[in-house]
PDB file of C-alpha atoms in Angstrom:
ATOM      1  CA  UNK A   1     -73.205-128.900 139.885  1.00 73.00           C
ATOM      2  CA  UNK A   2     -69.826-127.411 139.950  1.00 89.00           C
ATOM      3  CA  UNK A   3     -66.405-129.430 138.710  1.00 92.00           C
ATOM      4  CA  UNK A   4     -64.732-129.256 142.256  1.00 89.00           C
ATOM      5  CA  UNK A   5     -67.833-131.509 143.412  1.00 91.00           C
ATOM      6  CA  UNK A   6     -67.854-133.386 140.250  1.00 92.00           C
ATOM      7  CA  UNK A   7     -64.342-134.135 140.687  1.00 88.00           C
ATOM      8  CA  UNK A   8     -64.680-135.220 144.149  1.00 90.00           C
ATOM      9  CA  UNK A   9     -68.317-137.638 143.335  1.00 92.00           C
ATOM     10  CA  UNK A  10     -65.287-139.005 140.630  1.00 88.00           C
ATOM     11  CA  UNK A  11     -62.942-140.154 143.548  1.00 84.00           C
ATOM     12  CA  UNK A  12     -65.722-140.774 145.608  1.00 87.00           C
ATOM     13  CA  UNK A  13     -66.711-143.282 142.888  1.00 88.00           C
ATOM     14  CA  UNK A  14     -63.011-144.591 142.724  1.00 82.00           C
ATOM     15  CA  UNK A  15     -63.118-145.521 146.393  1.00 79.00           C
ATOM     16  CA  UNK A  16     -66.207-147.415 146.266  1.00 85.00           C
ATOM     17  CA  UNK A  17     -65.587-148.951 142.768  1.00 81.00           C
ATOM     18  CA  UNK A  18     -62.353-150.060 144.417  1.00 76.00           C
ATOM     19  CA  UNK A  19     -64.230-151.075 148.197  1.00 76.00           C
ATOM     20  CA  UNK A  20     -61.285-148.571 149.585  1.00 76.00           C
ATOM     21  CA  UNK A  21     -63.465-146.989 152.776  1.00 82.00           C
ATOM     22  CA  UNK A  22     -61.313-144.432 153.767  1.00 81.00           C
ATOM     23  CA  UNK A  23     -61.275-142.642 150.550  1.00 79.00           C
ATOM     24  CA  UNK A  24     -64.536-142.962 150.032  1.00 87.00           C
ATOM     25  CA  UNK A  25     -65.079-141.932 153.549  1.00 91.00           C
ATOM     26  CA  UNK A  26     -63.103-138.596 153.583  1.00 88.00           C
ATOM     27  CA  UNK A  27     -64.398-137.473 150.049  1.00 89.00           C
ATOM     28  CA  UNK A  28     -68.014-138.102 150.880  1.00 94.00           C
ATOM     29  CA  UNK A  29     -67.121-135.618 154.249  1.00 95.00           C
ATOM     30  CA  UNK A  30     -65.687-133.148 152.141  1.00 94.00           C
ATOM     31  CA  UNK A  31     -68.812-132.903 149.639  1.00 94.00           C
ATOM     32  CA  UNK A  32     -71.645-133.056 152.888  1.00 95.00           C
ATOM     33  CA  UNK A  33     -69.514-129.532 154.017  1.00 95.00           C
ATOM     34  CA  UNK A  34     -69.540-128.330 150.366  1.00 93.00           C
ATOM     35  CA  UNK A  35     -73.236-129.056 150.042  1.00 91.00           C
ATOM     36  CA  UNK A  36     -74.041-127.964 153.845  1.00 93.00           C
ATOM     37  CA  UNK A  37     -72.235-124.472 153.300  1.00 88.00           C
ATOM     38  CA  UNK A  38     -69.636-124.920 155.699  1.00 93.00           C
ATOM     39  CA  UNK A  39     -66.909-124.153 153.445  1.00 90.00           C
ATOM     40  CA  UNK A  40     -65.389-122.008 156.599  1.00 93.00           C
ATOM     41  CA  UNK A  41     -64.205-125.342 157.903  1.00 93.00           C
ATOM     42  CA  UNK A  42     -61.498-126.026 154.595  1.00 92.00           C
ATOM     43  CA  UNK A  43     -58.933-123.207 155.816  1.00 91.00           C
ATOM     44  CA  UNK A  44     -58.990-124.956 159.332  1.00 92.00           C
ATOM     45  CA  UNK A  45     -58.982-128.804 157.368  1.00 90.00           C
ATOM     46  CA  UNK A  46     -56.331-127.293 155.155  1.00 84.00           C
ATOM     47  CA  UNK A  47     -54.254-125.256 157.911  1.00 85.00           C
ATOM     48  CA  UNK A  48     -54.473-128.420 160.515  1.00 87.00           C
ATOM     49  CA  UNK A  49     -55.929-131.700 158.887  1.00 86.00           C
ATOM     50  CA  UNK A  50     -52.500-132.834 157.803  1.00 78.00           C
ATOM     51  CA  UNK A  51     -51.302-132.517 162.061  1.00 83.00           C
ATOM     52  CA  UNK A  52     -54.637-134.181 163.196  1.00 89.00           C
ATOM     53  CA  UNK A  53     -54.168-137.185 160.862  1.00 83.00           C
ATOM     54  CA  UNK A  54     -50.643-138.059 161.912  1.00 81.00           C
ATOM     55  CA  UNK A  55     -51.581-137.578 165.437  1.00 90.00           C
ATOM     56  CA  UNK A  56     -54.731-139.981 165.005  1.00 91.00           C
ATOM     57  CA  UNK A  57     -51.830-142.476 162.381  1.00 84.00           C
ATOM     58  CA  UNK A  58     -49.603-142.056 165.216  1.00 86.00           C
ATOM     59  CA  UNK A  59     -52.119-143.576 168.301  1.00 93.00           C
ATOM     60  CA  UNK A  60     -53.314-146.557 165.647  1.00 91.00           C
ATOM     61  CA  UNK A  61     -49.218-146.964 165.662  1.00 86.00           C
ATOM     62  CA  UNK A  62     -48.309-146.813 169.478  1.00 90.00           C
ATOM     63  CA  UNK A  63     -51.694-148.636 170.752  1.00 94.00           C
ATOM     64  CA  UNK A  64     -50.314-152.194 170.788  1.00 92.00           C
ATOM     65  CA  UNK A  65     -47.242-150.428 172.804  1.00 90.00           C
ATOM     66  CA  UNK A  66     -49.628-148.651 174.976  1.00 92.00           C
ATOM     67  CA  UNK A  67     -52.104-151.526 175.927  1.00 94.00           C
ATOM     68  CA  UNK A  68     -49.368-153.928 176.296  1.00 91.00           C
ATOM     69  CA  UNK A  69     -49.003-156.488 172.736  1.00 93.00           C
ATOM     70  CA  UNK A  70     -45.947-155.157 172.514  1.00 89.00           C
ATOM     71  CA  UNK A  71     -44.040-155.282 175.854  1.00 87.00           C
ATOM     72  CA  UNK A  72     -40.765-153.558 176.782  1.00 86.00           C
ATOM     73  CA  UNK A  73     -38.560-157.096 175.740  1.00 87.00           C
ATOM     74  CA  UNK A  74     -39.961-156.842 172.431  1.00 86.00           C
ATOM     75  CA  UNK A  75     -39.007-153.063 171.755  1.00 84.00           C
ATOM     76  CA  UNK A  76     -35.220-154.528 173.267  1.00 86.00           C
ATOM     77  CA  UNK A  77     -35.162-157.342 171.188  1.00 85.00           C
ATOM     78  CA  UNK A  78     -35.313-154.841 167.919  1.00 81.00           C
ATOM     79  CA  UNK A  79     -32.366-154.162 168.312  1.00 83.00           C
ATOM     80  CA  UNK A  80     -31.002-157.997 168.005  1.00 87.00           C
ATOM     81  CA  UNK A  81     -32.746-158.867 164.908  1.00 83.00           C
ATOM     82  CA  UNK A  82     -31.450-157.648 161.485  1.00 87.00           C
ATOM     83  CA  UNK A  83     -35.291-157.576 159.976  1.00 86.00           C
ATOM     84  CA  UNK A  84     -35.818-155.031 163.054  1.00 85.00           C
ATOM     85  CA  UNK A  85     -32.746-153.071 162.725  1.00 88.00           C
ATOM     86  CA  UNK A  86     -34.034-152.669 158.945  1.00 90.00           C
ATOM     87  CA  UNK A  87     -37.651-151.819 160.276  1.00 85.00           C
ATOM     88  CA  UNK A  88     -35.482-149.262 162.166  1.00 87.00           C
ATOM     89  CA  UNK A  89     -33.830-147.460 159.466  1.00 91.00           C
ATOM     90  CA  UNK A  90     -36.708-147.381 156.923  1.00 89.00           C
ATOM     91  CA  UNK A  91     -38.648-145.788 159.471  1.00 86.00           C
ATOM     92  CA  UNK A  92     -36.152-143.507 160.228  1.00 90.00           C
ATOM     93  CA  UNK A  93     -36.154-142.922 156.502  1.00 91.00           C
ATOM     94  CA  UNK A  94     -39.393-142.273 155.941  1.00 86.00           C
ATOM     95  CA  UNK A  95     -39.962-140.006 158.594  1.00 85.00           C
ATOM     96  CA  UNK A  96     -37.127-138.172 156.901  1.00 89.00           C
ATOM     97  CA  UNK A  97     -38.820-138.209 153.314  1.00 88.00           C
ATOM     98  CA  UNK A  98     -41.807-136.921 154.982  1.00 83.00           C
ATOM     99  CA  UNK A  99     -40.527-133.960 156.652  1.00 83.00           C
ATOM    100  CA  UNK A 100     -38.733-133.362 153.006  1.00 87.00           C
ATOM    101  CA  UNK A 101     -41.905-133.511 152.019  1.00 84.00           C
ATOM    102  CA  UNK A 102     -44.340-131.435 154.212  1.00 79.00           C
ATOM    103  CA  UNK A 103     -41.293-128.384 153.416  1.00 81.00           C
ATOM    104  CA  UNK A 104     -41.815-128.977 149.662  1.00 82.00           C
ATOM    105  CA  UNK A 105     -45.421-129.165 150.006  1.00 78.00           C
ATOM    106  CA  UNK A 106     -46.030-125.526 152.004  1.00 75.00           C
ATOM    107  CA  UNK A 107     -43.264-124.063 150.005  1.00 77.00           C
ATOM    108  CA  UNK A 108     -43.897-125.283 146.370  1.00 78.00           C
ATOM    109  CA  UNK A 109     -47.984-125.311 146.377  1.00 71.00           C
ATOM    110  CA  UNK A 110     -48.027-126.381 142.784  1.00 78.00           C
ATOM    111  CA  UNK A 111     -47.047-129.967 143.223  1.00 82.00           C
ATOM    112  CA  UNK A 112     -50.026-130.494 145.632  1.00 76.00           C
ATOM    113  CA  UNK A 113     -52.543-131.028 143.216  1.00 74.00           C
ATOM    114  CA  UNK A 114     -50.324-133.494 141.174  1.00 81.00           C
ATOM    115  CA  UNK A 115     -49.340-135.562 144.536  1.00 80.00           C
ATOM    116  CA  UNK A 116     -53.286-135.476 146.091  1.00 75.00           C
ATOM    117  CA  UNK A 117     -53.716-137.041 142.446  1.00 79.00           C
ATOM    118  CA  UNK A 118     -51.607-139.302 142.075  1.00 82.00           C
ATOM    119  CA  UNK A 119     -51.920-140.598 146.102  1.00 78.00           C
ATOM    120  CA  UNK A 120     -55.803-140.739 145.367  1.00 76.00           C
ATOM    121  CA  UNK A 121     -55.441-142.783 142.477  1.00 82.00           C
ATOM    122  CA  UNK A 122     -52.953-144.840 144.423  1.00 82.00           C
ATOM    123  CA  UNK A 123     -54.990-145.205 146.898  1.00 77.00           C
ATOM    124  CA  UNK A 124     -58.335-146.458 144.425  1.00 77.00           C
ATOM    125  CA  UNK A 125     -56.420-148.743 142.317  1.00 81.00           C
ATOM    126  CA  UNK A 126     -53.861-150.515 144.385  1.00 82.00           C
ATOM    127  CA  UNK A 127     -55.515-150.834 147.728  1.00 75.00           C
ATOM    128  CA  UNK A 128     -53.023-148.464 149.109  1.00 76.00           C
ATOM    129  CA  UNK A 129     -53.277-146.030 151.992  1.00 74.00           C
ATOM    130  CA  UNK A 130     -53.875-142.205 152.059  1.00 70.00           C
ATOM    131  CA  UNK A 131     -50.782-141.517 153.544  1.00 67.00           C
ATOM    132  CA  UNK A 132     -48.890-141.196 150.528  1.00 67.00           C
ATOM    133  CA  UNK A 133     -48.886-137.407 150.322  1.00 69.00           C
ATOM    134  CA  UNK A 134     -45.631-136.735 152.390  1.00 72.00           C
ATOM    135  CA  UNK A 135     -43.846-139.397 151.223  1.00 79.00           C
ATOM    136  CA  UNK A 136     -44.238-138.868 147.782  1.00 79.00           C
ATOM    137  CA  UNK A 137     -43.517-135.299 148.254  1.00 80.00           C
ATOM    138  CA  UNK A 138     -40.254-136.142 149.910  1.00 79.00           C
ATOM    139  CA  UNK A 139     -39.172-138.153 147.173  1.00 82.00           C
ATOM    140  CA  UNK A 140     -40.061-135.669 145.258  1.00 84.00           C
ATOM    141  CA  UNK A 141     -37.926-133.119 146.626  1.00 83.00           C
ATOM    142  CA  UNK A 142     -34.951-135.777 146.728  1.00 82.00           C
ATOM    143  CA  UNK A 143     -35.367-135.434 142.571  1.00 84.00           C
ATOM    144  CA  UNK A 144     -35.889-131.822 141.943  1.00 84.00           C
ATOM    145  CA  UNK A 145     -33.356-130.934 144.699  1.00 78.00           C
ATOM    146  CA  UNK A 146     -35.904-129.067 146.742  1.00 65.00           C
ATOM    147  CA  UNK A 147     -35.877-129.650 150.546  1.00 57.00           C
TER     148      UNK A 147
END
């Protein structure tokens, strides 16, 4: 068996040891094409995985608007509540650190492996999300002065 599968049966491990399902999930798909010889599908993963996910993160986000839990008085009312107004600006924030980030991650490929690290192990140990990636990146670039 080669490392790059060993490596991923070691975060496969990390998701289950840690009952996170979407790791596991996405690292058990990426050995069954390894093993299945479909490695002609990682350029197209690599090239437009990252858009696919934040279009599928960005339904799971605008469902309740779209099937009604959150009706049109509720978006107004954001704007009258300080906690919203917050929710506001974070998110305006983050969407900001994450286009920082997606820049420094197609135009400094070396901190890739270190942030896919490092988001992984977030992701095992803390019960946090795979979404980390861009973020991270974008504070990332806010340190090294990259953008």
């Amino acid at each position: 068996m080669d490392v790059t599968s060993l490596l991923l049966l070691a975060f496969a491990a990390l998701g289950i040891i840690s009952s996170n399902t979407p790791i596991t999930i996405a690292v058990v798909v990426l050995l069954l094409i390894r093993v299945t010889g479909m490695q002609q599908a990682f350029p197209w993963l690599e090239k437009y995985g990252l858009t696919i996910g934040i279009i599928i993160l960005t339904i799971g986000v605008m469902a309740p608007l779209a099937s009604g839990k959150i009706s049109l008085d509720t978006l107004g009312s954001s704007f009258l509540n300080w906690r919203s107004l917050l929710a506001i600006a974070i998110g305006m924030l983050v969407a900001y650190l994450g286009g920082r980030g997606a820049s420094l991650m197609s135009g400094q490929p070396t901190v890739v492996a270190g942030l896919l690290i490092g988001t992984v192990l977030g992701v095992a140990l803390f019960k946090g999300v795979p979404v980390g990636p861009l973020i991270a990146a974008g504070i990332l670039s806010l340190l090294i002065g990259k953008s």
